[in-house]
mmCIF file of C-alpha atoms in Angstrom:
data_model
loop_
_atom_site.group_PDB
_atom_site.id
_atom_site.type_symbol
_atom_site.label_atom_id
_atom_site.label_comp_id
_atom_site.label_asym_id
_atom_site.label_seq_id
_atom_site.Cartn_x
_atom_site.Cartn_y
_atom_site.Cartn_z
ATOM 1 C CA UNK X 1 -0.050 0.065 0.108
ATOM 2 C CA UNK X 2 1.230 3.371 -1.294
ATOM 3 C CA UNK X 3 0.803 6.443 1.450
ATOM 4 C CA UNK X 4 0.611 9.650 -0.538
ATOM 5 C CA UNK X 5 3.133 11.757 1.415
ATOM 6 C CA UNK X 6 1.376 14.981 0.235
ATOM 7 C CA UNK X 7 -1.772 13.847 2.014
ATOM 8 C CA UNK X 8 -0.071 12.799 5.252
ATOM 9 C CA UNK X 9 1.300 16.249 5.374
ATOM 10 C CA UNK X 10 -1.930 18.036 4.615
ATOM 11 C CA UNK X 11 -3.775 15.700 7.576
ATOM 12 C CA UNK X 12 -0.628 16.642 9.694
ATOM 13 C CA UNK X 13 -0.861 20.319 8.977
ATOM 14 C CA UNK X 14 -4.901 20.374 9.390
ATOM 15 C CA UNK X 15 -4.415 18.806 12.772
ATOM 16 C CA UNK X 16 -2.264 21.643 13.924
ATOM 17 C CA UNK X 17 -4.658 23.957 12.493
ATOM 18 C CA UNK X 18 -7.210 22.300 14.656
ATOM 19 C CA UNK X 19 -5.451 22.364 17.766
ATOM 20 C CA UNK X 20 -3.770 25.962 17.531
ATOM 21 C CA UNK X 21 -7.530 26.719 17.278
ATOM 22 C CA UNK X 22 -8.765 25.248 19.937
ATOM 23 C CA UNK X 23 -6.115 26.683 21.919
ATOM 24 C CA UNK X 24 -6.855 30.626 20.758
ATOM 25 C CA UNK X 25 -11.038 29.758 21.610
ATOM 26 C CA UNK X 26 -10.136 28.328 24.865
ATOM 27 C CA UNK X 27 -7.970 30.572 26.561
ATOM 28 C CA UNK X 28 -9.240 33.205 29.114
ATOM 29 C CA UNK X 29 -5.981 35.105 29.263
ATOM 30 C CA UNK X 30 -3.464 35.976 26.327
ATOM 31 C CA UNK X 31 0.343 36.113 26.794
ATOM 32 C CA UNK X 32 0.190 39.825 27.888
ATOM 33 C CA UNK X 33 -2.103 39.019 31.063
ATOM 34 C CA UNK X 34 -5.076 40.714 28.990
ATOM 35 C CA UNK X 35 -8.598 38.788 29.556
ATOM 36 C CA UNK X 36 -9.792 37.286 26.399
ATOM 37 C CA UNK X 37 -13.186 38.321 25.317
ATOM 38 C CA UNK X 38 -15.156 36.765 22.889
ATOM 39 C CA UNK X 39 -14.831 39.572 20.285
ATOM 40 C CA UNK X 40 -10.776 39.633 20.765
ATOM 41 C CA UNK X 41 -10.804 35.749 20.476
ATOM 42 C CA UNK X 42 -12.407 35.731 16.977
ATOM 43 C CA UNK X 43 -9.990 38.249 16.036
ATOM 44 C CA UNK X 44 -7.325 36.148 16.858
ATOM 45 C CA UNK X 45 -8.955 33.412 15.235
ATOM 46 C CA UNK X 46 -9.564 35.061 12.048
ATOM 47 C CA UNK X 47 -5.657 36.276 11.861
ATOM 48 C CA UNK X 48 -4.900 32.779 12.205
ATOM 49 C CA UNK X 49 -7.198 31.291 9.955
ATOM 50 C CA UNK X 50 -5.664 34.206 7.466
ATOM 51 C CA UNK X 51 -2.240 33.126 7.874
ATOM 52 C CA UNK X 52 -3.014 29.245 7.529
ATOM 53 C CA UNK X 53 -5.566 30.169 4.225
ATOM 54 C CA UNK X 54 -2.159 31.764 3.157
ATOM 55 C CA UNK X 55 0.193 28.883 3.557
ATOM 56 C CA UNK X 56 -2.562 26.563 1.805
ATOM 57 C CA UNK X 57 -3.116 28.559 -1.139
ATOM 58 C CA UNK X 58 0.868 28.921 -1.640
ATOM 59 C CA UNK X 59 1.087 25.238 -1.370
ATOM 60 C CA UNK X 60 -1.558 24.198 -3.851
ATOM 61 C CA UNK X 61 0.023 26.908 -6.190
ATOM 62 C CA UNK X 62 3.660 24.898 -5.856
ATOM 63 C CA UNK X 63 1.783 21.655 -6.068
ATOM 64 C CA UNK X 64 -0.067 22.955 -9.369
ATOM 65 C CA UNK X 65 3.229 24.511 -10.908
ATOM 66 C CA UNK X 66 5.291 21.246 -9.824
ATOM 67 C CA UNK X 67 2.392 19.158 -11.619
ATOM 68 C CA UNK X 68 2.362 21.047 -14.818
ATOM 69 C CA UNK X 69 6.345 20.805 -15.070
ATOM 70 C CA UNK X 70 6.129 17.359 -14.711
ATOM 71 C CA UNK X 71 3.776 16.983 -18.048
#
């Protein structure tokens, strides 16, 4: 059985994203000692989601270009 390295990497990356997301939404106090309100939690989650989507877009763009070059 052949294991696709790309799928393994994407699964690990998704699990890491979910873990950090749960951490961001579950903590009541951030690193500076300020109490996190629901709005602050949503902003921090939005920033994290934007970063994740940027990395994901770069990965798929690079993969798309490598698939085109192989043909």
